[in-house]
Short mmCIF file of C-alpha atoms in Angstrom, two decimals:
data_model
loop_
_atom_site.label_atom_id
_atom_site.label_comp_id
_atom_site.label_asym_id
_atom_site.label_seq_id
_atom_site.Cartn_x
_atom_site.Cartn_y
_atom_site.Cartn_z
CA MET H 1 -126.46 -131.36 -5.00
CA LYS H 2 -129.48 -129.12 -4.66
CA LEU H 3 -129.51 -126.77 -1.67
CA LYS H 4 -132.82 -128.23 -0.47
CA ASP H 5 -131.25 -131.71 -0.37
CA LEU H 6 -128.30 -130.45 1.66
CA LEU H 7 -130.73 -128.98 4.15
CA LYS H 8 -133.05 -131.97 4.46
CA HIS H 9 -132.18 -132.49 8.13
CA VAL H 10 -131.84 -128.78 8.98
CA LYS H 11 -134.62 -126.73 10.58
CA ILE H 12 -134.86 -123.53 8.53
CA CYS H 13 -136.06 -120.30 10.17
CA THR H 14 -136.16 -118.14 7.05
CA ALA H 15 -134.62 -118.34 3.59
CA THR H 16 -134.11 -115.98 0.67
CA ALA H 17 -131.75 -118.32 -1.21
CA ASP H 18 -133.06 -120.44 -4.08
CA LEU H 19 -133.41 -123.92 -2.53
CA GLU H 20 -133.48 -125.52 -6.00
CA GLN H 21 -130.02 -124.26 -6.98
CA GLU H 22 -127.03 -126.58 -7.25
CA ILE H 23 -124.34 -126.42 -4.58
CA THR H 24 -120.91 -127.69 -5.59
CA GLY H 25 -119.15 -127.36 -2.26
CA VAL H 26 -119.40 -126.22 1.36
CA SER H 27 -117.03 -123.93 3.24
CA TYR H 28 -116.95 -122.24 6.63
CA ASP H 29 -113.65 -120.40 6.16
CA SER H 30 -113.92 -117.56 3.63
CA ARG H 31 -110.26 -118.03 2.70
CA ALA H 32 -111.07 -121.53 1.43
CA THR H 33 -114.34 -120.64 -0.29
CA GLN H 34 -114.72 -121.74 -3.91
CA PRO H 35 -117.24 -120.66 -6.59
CA GLY H 36 -120.51 -122.53 -6.13
CA ASP H 37 -120.06 -123.03 -2.39
CA LEU H 38 -122.58 -122.74 0.39
CA PHE H 39 -120.81 -120.63 3.02
CA VAL H 40 -121.62 -121.51 6.63
CA ALA H 41 -121.15 -118.64 9.09
CA MET H 42 -120.46 -119.82 12.62
CA THR H 43 -119.91 -117.67 15.69
CA GLY H 44 -116.53 -118.52 17.20
CA PHE H 45 -114.73 -117.50 20.37
CA ALA H 46 -112.36 -115.07 18.67
CA VAL H 47 -114.13 -114.22 15.41
CA ASP H 48 -117.67 -114.20 14.06
CA GLY H 49 -118.12 -116.01 10.75
CA HIS H 50 -120.96 -113.65 9.87
CA ASP H 51 -118.36 -110.92 9.41
CA PHE H 52 -116.84 -112.92 6.55
CA ILE H 53 -120.00 -113.49 4.53
CA PRO H 54 -119.18 -110.59 2.12
CA LYS H 55 -115.70 -112.03 1.52
CA ALA H 56 -117.13 -115.48 0.86
CA MET H 57 -119.65 -114.05 -1.59
CA GLU H 58 -116.85 -112.18 -3.39
CA LYS H 59 -115.04 -115.51 -3.82
CA GLY H 60 -118.07 -117.09 -5.46
CA ALA H 61 -120.28 -118.49 -2.69
CA VAL H 62 -123.87 -118.68 -3.91
CA ALA H 63 -125.57 -118.51 -0.51
CA ALA H 64 -124.88 -118.14 3.20
CA LEU H 65 -126.10 -120.46 5.93
CA CYS H 66 -126.21 -118.31 9.05
CA GLU H 67 -127.82 -117.50 12.38
CA LYS H 68 -128.15 -113.74 11.67
CA ALA H 69 -129.56 -112.43 8.40
CA PRO H 70 -126.78 -110.71 6.42
CA ALA H 71 -127.04 -107.15 5.23
CA GLY H 72 -127.86 -106.28 1.64
CA GLY H 73 -129.21 -108.72 -0.90
CA THR H 74 -127.05 -111.73 0.00
CA PRO H 75 -129.04 -114.95 -0.53
CA TYR H 76 -129.20 -116.75 2.80
CA VAL H 77 -130.71 -119.54 4.85
CA GLN H 78 -131.20 -118.62 8.50
CA VAL H 79 -131.01 -121.33 11.17
CA GLU H 80 -130.96 -121.39 14.96
CA ASN H 81 -127.63 -123.22 15.30
CA ALA H 82 -125.09 -122.97 12.48
CA ARG H 83 -122.72 -125.53 14.03
CA GLN H 84 -125.41 -128.18 14.14
CA ALA H 85 -126.49 -127.18 10.64
CA LEU H 86 -122.94 -127.60 9.34
CA ALA H 87 -122.83 -131.12 10.78
CA ALA H 88 -126.17 -132.01 9.15
CA VAL H 89 -125.12 -130.45 5.83
CA GLY H 90 -121.83 -132.38 5.92
CA ALA H 91 -123.64 -135.67 6.49
CA ALA H 92 -126.02 -134.96 3.59
CA PHE H 93 -123.22 -133.79 1.27
CA TYR H 94 -121.26 -137.03 1.77
CA GLY H 95 -124.26 -139.38 1.69
CA GLU H 96 -124.60 -139.96 5.45
CA PRO H 97 -121.70 -142.45 5.64
CA ALA H 98 -121.82 -142.93 9.43
CA LYS H 99 -125.23 -144.59 9.11
CA LYS H 100 -123.66 -147.29 6.92
CA MET H 101 -120.94 -148.32 9.40
CA THR H 102 -120.88 -149.49 13.02
CA MET H 103 -119.78 -146.47 15.06
CA VAL H 104 -117.97 -146.65 18.40
CA GLY H 105 -117.11 -143.48 20.37
CA VAL H 106 -114.65 -143.21 23.27
CA THR H 107 -114.67 -140.25 25.65
CA GLY H 108 -112.89 -139.47 28.92
CA THR H 109 -109.84 -137.57 30.16
CA ASN H 110 -107.31 -140.40 29.92
CA GLY H 111 -107.12 -143.72 28.14
CA LYS H 112 -109.02 -142.84 24.96
CA THR H 113 -106.20 -143.56 22.53
CA THR H 114 -105.20 -146.85 24.14
CA THR H 115 -108.84 -147.94 24.19
CA THR H 116 -109.38 -147.19 20.50
CA TYR H 117 -106.24 -149.05 19.39
CA LEU H 118 -106.99 -152.13 21.46
CA LEU H 119 -110.61 -152.26 20.33
CA LYS H 120 -109.53 -151.83 16.70
CA SER H 121 -107.28 -154.88 17.08
CA ILE H 122 -110.11 -156.96 18.51
CA LEU H 123 -112.60 -156.02 15.79
CA GLU H 124 -110.09 -156.71 13.02
CA LYS H 125 -109.10 -160.13 14.33
CA ALA H 126 -112.39 -161.34 15.80
CA LYS H 127 -114.74 -160.06 13.11
CA GLY H 128 -112.42 -159.67 10.12
CA ALA H 129 -113.60 -156.06 10.06
CA LYS H 130 -111.88 -153.20 8.30
CA VAL H 131 -111.76 -150.50 10.94
CA GLY H 132 -111.40 -146.76 10.62
CA LEU H 133 -109.75 -145.07 13.60
CA ILE H 134 -109.96 -141.39 14.52
CA GLY H 135 -107.88 -140.09 17.40
CA THR H 136 -105.17 -138.04 19.03
CA ASN H 137 -102.25 -139.97 17.52
CA GLN H 138 -103.49 -140.26 13.98
CA ASN H 139 -106.40 -141.27 11.83
CA MET H 140 -106.31 -144.68 10.18
CA ILE H 141 -108.21 -146.40 7.42
CA GLY H 142 -107.36 -150.03 8.04
CA ASP H 143 -103.55 -149.98 8.14
CA GLU H 144 -103.19 -146.66 6.28
CA VAL H 145 -102.14 -143.78 8.54
CA ILE H 146 -103.56 -140.29 8.03
CA PRO H 147 -101.99 -137.50 10.16
CA THR H 148 -104.36 -135.41 12.27
CA GLU H 149 -104.27 -131.96 13.86
CA ARG H 150 -106.96 -132.37 16.51
CA THR H 151 -108.60 -135.25 18.37
CA THR H 152 -111.94 -134.82 16.59
CA PRO H 153 -112.02 -132.92 13.26
CA GLU H 154 -114.59 -130.21 12.46
CA SER H 155 -117.92 -131.76 11.51
CA PHE H 156 -117.65 -131.28 7.74
CA GLU H 157 -114.13 -132.78 7.60
CA LEU H 158 -115.30 -135.56 9.89
CA GLN H 159 -118.09 -136.51 7.48
CA LYS H 160 -115.58 -136.44 4.62
CA LEU H 161 -113.34 -138.80 6.60
CA PHE H 162 -116.29 -141.12 7.27
CA ALA H 163 -117.03 -141.14 3.53
CA GLN H 164 -113.40 -142.03 2.74
CA MET H 165 -113.52 -144.86 5.27
CA LEU H 166 -116.75 -146.22 3.83
CA GLU H 167 -115.45 -145.96 0.26
CA ARG H 168 -112.35 -147.96 1.20
CA GLY H 169 -114.36 -150.75 2.74
CA CYS H 170 -114.52 -149.90 6.43
CA THR H 171 -117.31 -151.64 8.29
CA HIS H 172 -116.54 -150.13 11.70
CA VAL H 173 -115.24 -146.79 12.98
CA VAL H 174 -113.66 -146.47 16.43
CA MET H 175 -113.07 -142.84 17.36
CA GLU H 176 -112.02 -140.65 20.23
CA VAL H 177 -114.79 -138.15 20.95
CA SER H 178 -113.39 -135.15 22.79
CA SER H 179 -115.41 -132.93 25.09
CA HIS H 180 -114.72 -130.05 22.68
CA ALA H 181 -116.18 -132.06 19.81
CA LEU H 182 -119.33 -132.77 21.79
CA ALA H 183 -119.73 -129.22 23.10
CA LEU H 184 -119.04 -127.67 19.69
CA ASP H 185 -121.32 -130.07 17.78
CA ARG H 186 -118.55 -131.60 15.66
CA VAL H 187 -120.21 -135.01 16.10
CA TYR H 188 -123.78 -133.70 16.05
CA GLY H 189 -126.11 -136.16 14.34
CA VAL H 190 -123.72 -139.13 14.60
CA HIS H 191 -125.30 -142.12 16.32
CA TYR H 192 -123.04 -144.70 17.97
CA GLN H 193 -123.63 -148.37 18.52
CA THR H 194 -121.40 -148.17 21.59
CA GLY H 195 -120.09 -145.27 23.66
CA ILE H 196 -117.22 -145.76 26.12
CA PHE H 197 -116.40 -143.61 29.16
CA THR H 198 -112.89 -144.01 30.57
CA ASN H 199 -112.68 -141.50 33.44
CA LEU H 200 -112.92 -137.81 34.29
CA THR H 201 -110.13 -135.81 35.90
CA GLN H 202 -109.09 -132.18 35.62
CA ASP H 203 -108.32 -131.03 32.09
CA HIS H 204 -109.63 -128.47 29.58
CA LEU H 205 -111.05 -126.15 32.25
CA ASP H 206 -109.81 -123.23 30.16
CA PHE H 207 -112.70 -124.17 27.85
CA HIS H 208 -115.31 -125.79 30.11
CA GLU H 209 -114.57 -123.63 33.20
CA THR H 210 -115.99 -126.19 35.67
CA MET H 211 -115.73 -129.95 36.08
CA GLU H 212 -119.52 -130.12 35.95
CA ASN H 213 -119.54 -128.51 32.50
CA TYR H 214 -116.75 -130.83 31.42
CA CYS H 215 -118.72 -133.86 32.59
CA ASP H 216 -121.95 -132.65 30.98
CA ALA H 217 -120.22 -132.22 27.62
CA LYS H 218 -119.00 -135.83 27.71
CA ALA H 219 -122.45 -136.98 28.84
CA LEU H 220 -123.87 -135.98 25.45
CA LEU H 221 -122.27 -139.09 23.93
CA PHE H 222 -124.48 -141.32 26.07
CA GLN H 223 -127.60 -139.67 24.71
CA ARG H 224 -126.51 -140.73 21.21
CA CYS H 225 -125.62 -144.41 21.51
CA ASP H 226 -127.27 -147.80 22.00
CA TYR H 227 -124.83 -149.08 24.63
CA GLY H 228 -122.78 -147.15 27.17
CA VAL H 229 -119.71 -148.90 28.60
CA VAL H 230 -118.87 -146.84 31.69
CA ASN H 231 -116.42 -146.85 34.58
CA ALA H 232 -118.28 -147.63 37.81
CA ASP H 233 -115.20 -146.71 39.86
CA ASP H 234 -115.26 -143.11 38.60
CA ALA H 235 -117.07 -140.61 40.83
CA TRP H 236 -118.43 -138.69 37.83
CA THR H 237 -120.21 -141.65 36.22
CA ALA H 238 -123.50 -141.07 38.07
CA ARG H 239 -123.75 -137.51 36.76
CA LEU H 240 -122.55 -138.58 33.32
CA MET H 241 -125.34 -141.15 32.97
CA GLN H 242 -128.09 -139.09 34.63
CA HIS H 243 -129.80 -138.25 31.33
CA SER H 244 -128.45 -141.11 29.24
CA THR H 245 -130.71 -142.93 26.79
CA CYS H 246 -128.53 -146.01 26.29
CA LYS H 247 -128.28 -149.40 27.90
CA ALA H 248 -125.38 -149.31 30.38
CA LEU H 249 -122.66 -151.91 30.84
CA THR H 250 -120.54 -151.02 33.86
CA TYR H 251 -116.94 -152.07 34.52
CA ALA H 252 -114.79 -151.67 37.61
CA GLU H 253 -111.89 -152.92 39.65
CA HIS H 254 -113.42 -152.02 43.02
CA ALA H 255 -117.15 -151.27 42.69
CA ASN H 256 -119.90 -153.74 41.89
CA ALA H 257 -120.19 -153.84 38.11
CA ASP H 258 -121.28 -155.94 35.16
CA LEU H 259 -117.63 -156.58 34.31
CA ARG H 260 -114.97 -156.69 37.01
CA ALA H 261 -111.23 -157.19 37.33
CA GLU H 262 -110.14 -159.54 40.11
CA ASN H 263 -106.71 -160.89 41.14
CA VAL H 264 -104.92 -157.96 39.51
CA GLU H 265 -101.18 -158.40 38.95
CA LEU H 266 -98.95 -155.53 37.83
CA ALA H 267 -95.52 -156.23 36.32
CA ALA H 268 -92.81 -154.23 34.59
CA ASP H 269 -93.92 -155.35 31.15
CA HIS H 270 -97.57 -156.36 31.50
CA ILE H 271 -100.75 -156.44 33.54
CA ALA H 272 -102.84 -159.51 34.31
CA PHE H 273 -106.21 -160.07 35.98
CA THR H 274 -109.31 -162.24 35.92
CA ALA H 275 -112.20 -160.70 34.02
CA VAL H 276 -115.48 -161.58 35.74
CA SER H 277 -118.86 -161.22 34.03
CA GLY H 278 -121.69 -163.04 35.77
CA GLU H 279 -120.55 -166.63 36.14
CA GLU H 280 -117.84 -166.28 33.49
CA ARG H 281 -114.22 -165.92 34.61
CA VAL H 282 -111.55 -165.32 31.98
CA PRO H 283 -107.79 -164.78 32.56
CA VAL H 284 -106.53 -161.64 30.82
CA GLN H 285 -102.96 -160.47 30.15
CA VAL H 286 -101.96 -157.35 28.23
CA ASN H 287 -98.31 -156.66 27.48
CA ILE H 288 -98.49 -152.97 28.43
CA PRO H 289 -97.52 -151.99 32.00
CA GLY H 290 -99.39 -149.69 34.36
CA GLY H 291 -102.26 -149.95 36.81
CA PHE H 292 -104.40 -147.70 34.60
CA MET H 293 -104.18 -150.38 31.90
CA VAL H 294 -106.61 -152.47 33.94
CA TYR H 295 -109.31 -149.90 33.19
CA ASN H 296 -108.22 -149.46 29.57
CA THR H 297 -108.54 -153.22 29.16
CA LEU H 298 -111.86 -153.55 30.97
CA ASP H 299 -113.55 -150.89 28.85
CA VAL H 300 -112.30 -152.59 25.68
CA LEU H 301 -113.54 -155.99 26.83
CA GLY H 302 -116.92 -154.49 27.71
CA ALA H 303 -117.24 -152.66 24.40
CA ALA H 304 -116.30 -155.81 22.50
CA MET H 305 -119.07 -157.66 24.33
CA THR H 306 -121.63 -155.11 23.12
CA LEU H 307 -120.30 -155.66 19.59
CA GLY H 308 -120.67 -159.44 19.72
CA VAL H 309 -117.15 -160.54 20.69
CA SER H 310 -116.82 -162.89 23.68
CA LEU H 311 -114.56 -162.23 26.65
CA GLN H 312 -112.57 -165.35 25.82
CA GLU H 313 -111.89 -164.28 22.24
CA SER H 314 -111.05 -160.69 23.20
CA ALA H 315 -108.63 -161.85 25.89
CA ALA H 316 -106.79 -164.10 23.42
CA ILE H 317 -106.39 -161.20 20.97
CA LEU H 318 -105.24 -158.69 23.61
CA ALA H 319 -102.53 -161.08 24.76
CA GLU H 320 -100.88 -160.63 21.35
CA VAL H 321 -100.88 -156.79 21.34
CA SER H 322 -97.37 -155.47 22.03
CA HIS H 323 -97.85 -151.73 22.66
CA VAL H 324 -99.79 -148.61 21.73
CA LYS H 325 -97.79 -145.84 20.10
CA GLY H 326 -97.00 -143.05 22.54
CA ARG H 327 -98.44 -144.88 25.56
CA VAL H 328 -95.78 -146.22 27.94
CA GLU H 329 -93.76 -146.90 24.80
CA VAL H 330 -90.12 -147.95 25.09
CA VAL H 331 -87.68 -145.84 23.06
CA PRO H 332 -84.76 -147.97 21.84
CA THR H 333 -81.50 -146.76 23.39
CA PRO H 334 -78.94 -149.43 22.37
CA GLY H 335 -75.93 -149.80 24.61
CA THR H 336 -77.36 -147.91 27.59
CA ASP H 337 -78.14 -149.29 31.04
CA TYR H 338 -81.25 -147.14 31.51
CA THR H 339 -84.71 -147.12 29.92
CA VAL H 340 -86.55 -144.31 28.11
CA LEU H 341 -90.33 -144.36 27.85
CA ILE H 342 -92.71 -142.05 25.99
CA ASP H 343 -96.15 -141.43 27.40
CA TYR H 344 -98.75 -138.87 26.36
CA ALA H 345 -99.58 -137.97 29.99
CA HIS H 346 -100.53 -134.29 29.95
CA SER H 347 -103.04 -134.00 32.80
CA PRO H 348 -102.48 -134.32 36.58
CA ASP H 349 -104.18 -137.72 36.69
CA GLY H 350 -102.33 -138.99 33.62
CA LEU H 351 -98.97 -137.90 35.02
CA GLU H 352 -99.71 -139.50 38.39
CA ASN H 353 -100.78 -142.76 36.77
CA VAL H 354 -97.74 -143.21 34.58
CA LEU H 355 -95.22 -142.17 37.26
CA ASN H 356 -96.75 -144.49 39.86
CA SER H 357 -96.66 -147.31 37.34
CA VAL H 358 -93.01 -146.72 36.49
CA LYS H 359 -92.15 -146.34 40.18
CA GLY H 360 -93.46 -149.86 40.67
CA PHE H 361 -90.95 -151.48 38.34
CA ALA H 362 -87.98 -149.11 37.97
CA LYS H 363 -84.78 -150.66 39.32
CA GLY H 364 -83.16 -147.24 39.57
CA ARG H 365 -84.65 -143.76 39.74
CA THR H 366 -87.92 -142.67 38.16
CA VAL H 367 -87.03 -139.58 36.13
CA ALA H 368 -89.95 -137.42 34.97
CA LEU H 369 -89.52 -135.03 32.05
CA PHE H 370 -92.60 -132.92 31.47
CA GLY H 371 -94.08 -129.52 30.72
CA CYS H 372 -97.56 -128.07 30.27
CA GLY H 373 -99.33 -126.86 27.15
CA GLY H 374 -99.80 -123.17 26.49
CA ASP H 375 -103.17 -121.41 26.13
CA ARG H 376 -104.79 -124.12 28.25
CA ASP H 377 -105.93 -124.62 31.84
CA LYS H 378 -103.30 -122.88 34.00
CA THR H 379 -104.56 -124.27 37.29
CA LYS H 380 -103.25 -127.75 36.52
CA ARG H 381 -99.64 -126.56 36.12
CA PRO H 382 -98.63 -126.36 39.81
CA LYS H 383 -100.64 -129.54 40.46
CA MET H 384 -98.56 -131.41 37.90
CA GLY H 385 -95.40 -129.94 39.41
CA ALA H 386 -96.42 -131.26 42.82
CA ILE H 387 -97.26 -134.71 41.44
CA ALA H 388 -93.91 -134.97 39.66
CA ALA H 389 -91.99 -133.86 42.76
CA GLN H 390 -93.95 -136.19 45.02
CA ILE H 391 -93.56 -139.35 42.94
CA ALA H 392 -90.42 -139.02 40.79
CA ASP H 393 -86.87 -139.22 42.07
CA PHE H 394 -85.63 -136.57 39.65
CA VAL H 395 -87.57 -134.10 37.50
CA VAL H 396 -86.69 -132.21 34.33
CA VAL H 397 -89.15 -129.38 33.71
CA THR H 398 -89.34 -128.33 30.07
CA THR H 399 -91.63 -127.16 27.27
CA ASP H 400 -94.70 -128.93 25.89
CA ASN H 401 -96.57 -127.17 23.05
CA PRO H 402 -96.42 -123.57 24.37
CA ARG H 403 -98.59 -122.31 21.49
CA THR H 404 -98.81 -118.51 21.92
CA GLU H 405 -97.48 -118.42 25.49
CA ASN H 406 -93.92 -117.77 26.57
CA PRO H 407 -92.47 -121.18 27.60
CA ALA H 408 -90.68 -119.57 30.54
CA ASP H 409 -94.00 -118.28 31.90
CA ILE H 410 -95.52 -121.75 31.73
CA ILE H 411 -92.55 -123.23 33.57
CA ALA H 412 -92.87 -120.47 36.18
CA ASP H 413 -96.45 -121.65 36.81
CA ILE H 414 -95.28 -125.24 37.31
CA LEU H 415 -92.45 -124.64 39.78
CA PRO H 416 -94.49 -123.40 42.79
CA GLY H 417 -96.11 -126.82 42.94
CA MET H 418 -92.69 -128.38 43.47
CA ALA H 419 -91.87 -126.18 46.43
CA GLY H 420 -91.80 -128.01 49.73
CA TYR H 421 -90.47 -131.24 48.22
CA ASP H 422 -86.83 -132.33 48.43
CA THR H 423 -86.94 -133.89 44.97
CA PRO H 424 -84.06 -132.55 42.86
CA TYR H 425 -85.04 -130.99 39.55
CA GLU H 426 -83.58 -129.15 36.58
CA VAL H 427 -85.25 -126.63 34.28
CA VAL H 428 -84.27 -126.98 30.61
CA GLU H 429 -86.62 -124.91 28.50
CA ASN H 430 -85.77 -126.41 25.10
CA ARG H 431 -87.41 -129.84 24.99
CA VAL H 432 -84.80 -131.51 22.78
CA GLU H 433 -82.02 -130.23 25.04
CA ALA H 434 -84.02 -131.39 28.05
CA ILE H 435 -84.22 -134.92 26.68
CA HIS H 436 -80.48 -134.94 26.03
CA TYR H 437 -79.90 -133.62 29.56
CA ALA H 438 -82.00 -136.39 31.11
CA MET H 439 -80.17 -139.06 29.12
CA ASP H 440 -76.73 -137.58 29.76
CA HIS H 441 -77.39 -137.61 33.53
CA ALA H 442 -79.09 -141.00 33.69
CA ARG H 443 -77.84 -143.64 36.08
CA SER H 444 -77.86 -147.41 35.81
CA GLY H 445 -81.40 -148.79 36.12
CA ASP H 446 -83.11 -145.41 35.72
CA VAL H 447 -86.38 -145.11 33.84
CA ILE H 448 -86.79 -141.76 32.08
CA VAL H 449 -90.41 -140.94 31.28
CA LEU H 450 -90.90 -138.38 28.51
CA CYS H 451 -94.37 -137.11 29.39
CA GLY H 452 -96.65 -135.24 27.00
CA LYS H 453 -96.23 -135.09 23.24
CA GLY H 454 -96.36 -138.89 23.50
CA HIS H 455 -97.25 -139.64 19.91
CA GLU H 456 -94.95 -137.07 18.31
CA THR H 457 -91.47 -137.66 16.99
CA TYR H 458 -88.39 -136.22 18.66
CA GLY H 459 -85.43 -134.55 17.04
#
């Protein structure tokens, strides 16, 4: 593809590169650069991609796309924002696949994965659609599973994934859109038919620093979609939608909203309620427990409405869904008289939700096994310790993705939050050993909740 065609949606400041030359590939990591590539230099938090332009040129790059003109005679195209330019170049390189499918984006602190899976099921069964899914658990093209390393891939890889989905017949894409992806322009240029907002609670403040910044990053989604399906019970929704350009459909359990849940019933193995939209009243049952599932179901029902699926049809489909991987998922433990659940809860609100839900149906003790991720917001660690000690009957504090931090230091940050509570707890740093400990000390009727790392496999 000619360089000028790659840059057709990019505002160029200056250029010394030959815009008529052929580009055979695009790279933004000099280690992966191939001969014939356009190298995109982005300024990161730890390193500056401009420093690697010489290395990329040595490996055969034919030009650099950058914010700062490189030294020497390197052919370059200078732009104001290299991250946005990479997203636009990726879309052009792969033939703008997102414009040829119906795009749905889901953002929020909790509930994104559950929402995407449930909506995928509705679209497949109600519309006969082939649906691509992009999320925390995994990426999927129809029924084919593609492992993933981050919630939303870098923009160029994301466009490649869109192209693969389109090539394999996908008509719809349902994707989790993280605040990082929005703030770092990984989804720049993607327009969504429907955007969904689940909720906003403390998470990722190591990156966003304030809740206001966190909210404003997520708000970008609602400036890039036709319909916004948003939680009217969430205190951050007003700020989120302040500068939105979409038509809003609100949902709630308590506030006045376009779509409401009434007569809510919570059970050990399901939730049930009446979905109310105008004069329409539809009974809904989903075979996944937890009070938070009311919201996860409402946002799916609302999104389906914006995509042409009736409440009645969506409710019938949701009644057949058994579970979502890694979300209040039962782990088979044959021959035991206790229950083990996996849930991805890794924020204070997520932990509180799942433990309160389990507390409502556990015949014995509610046992919480959890840790906190390393190199992330440290202020939530004692908060999660306090929540676990306040709600659970027994707590096992362990490791959860320490990354570059010492696991013992992370645990030391959690424990002060548990002070002042009489709840017994045990610290077992090794997560596998911690799981064995919890199971070895389980009592009849106990429910052990393995929190965090919900979608990963255990040794």
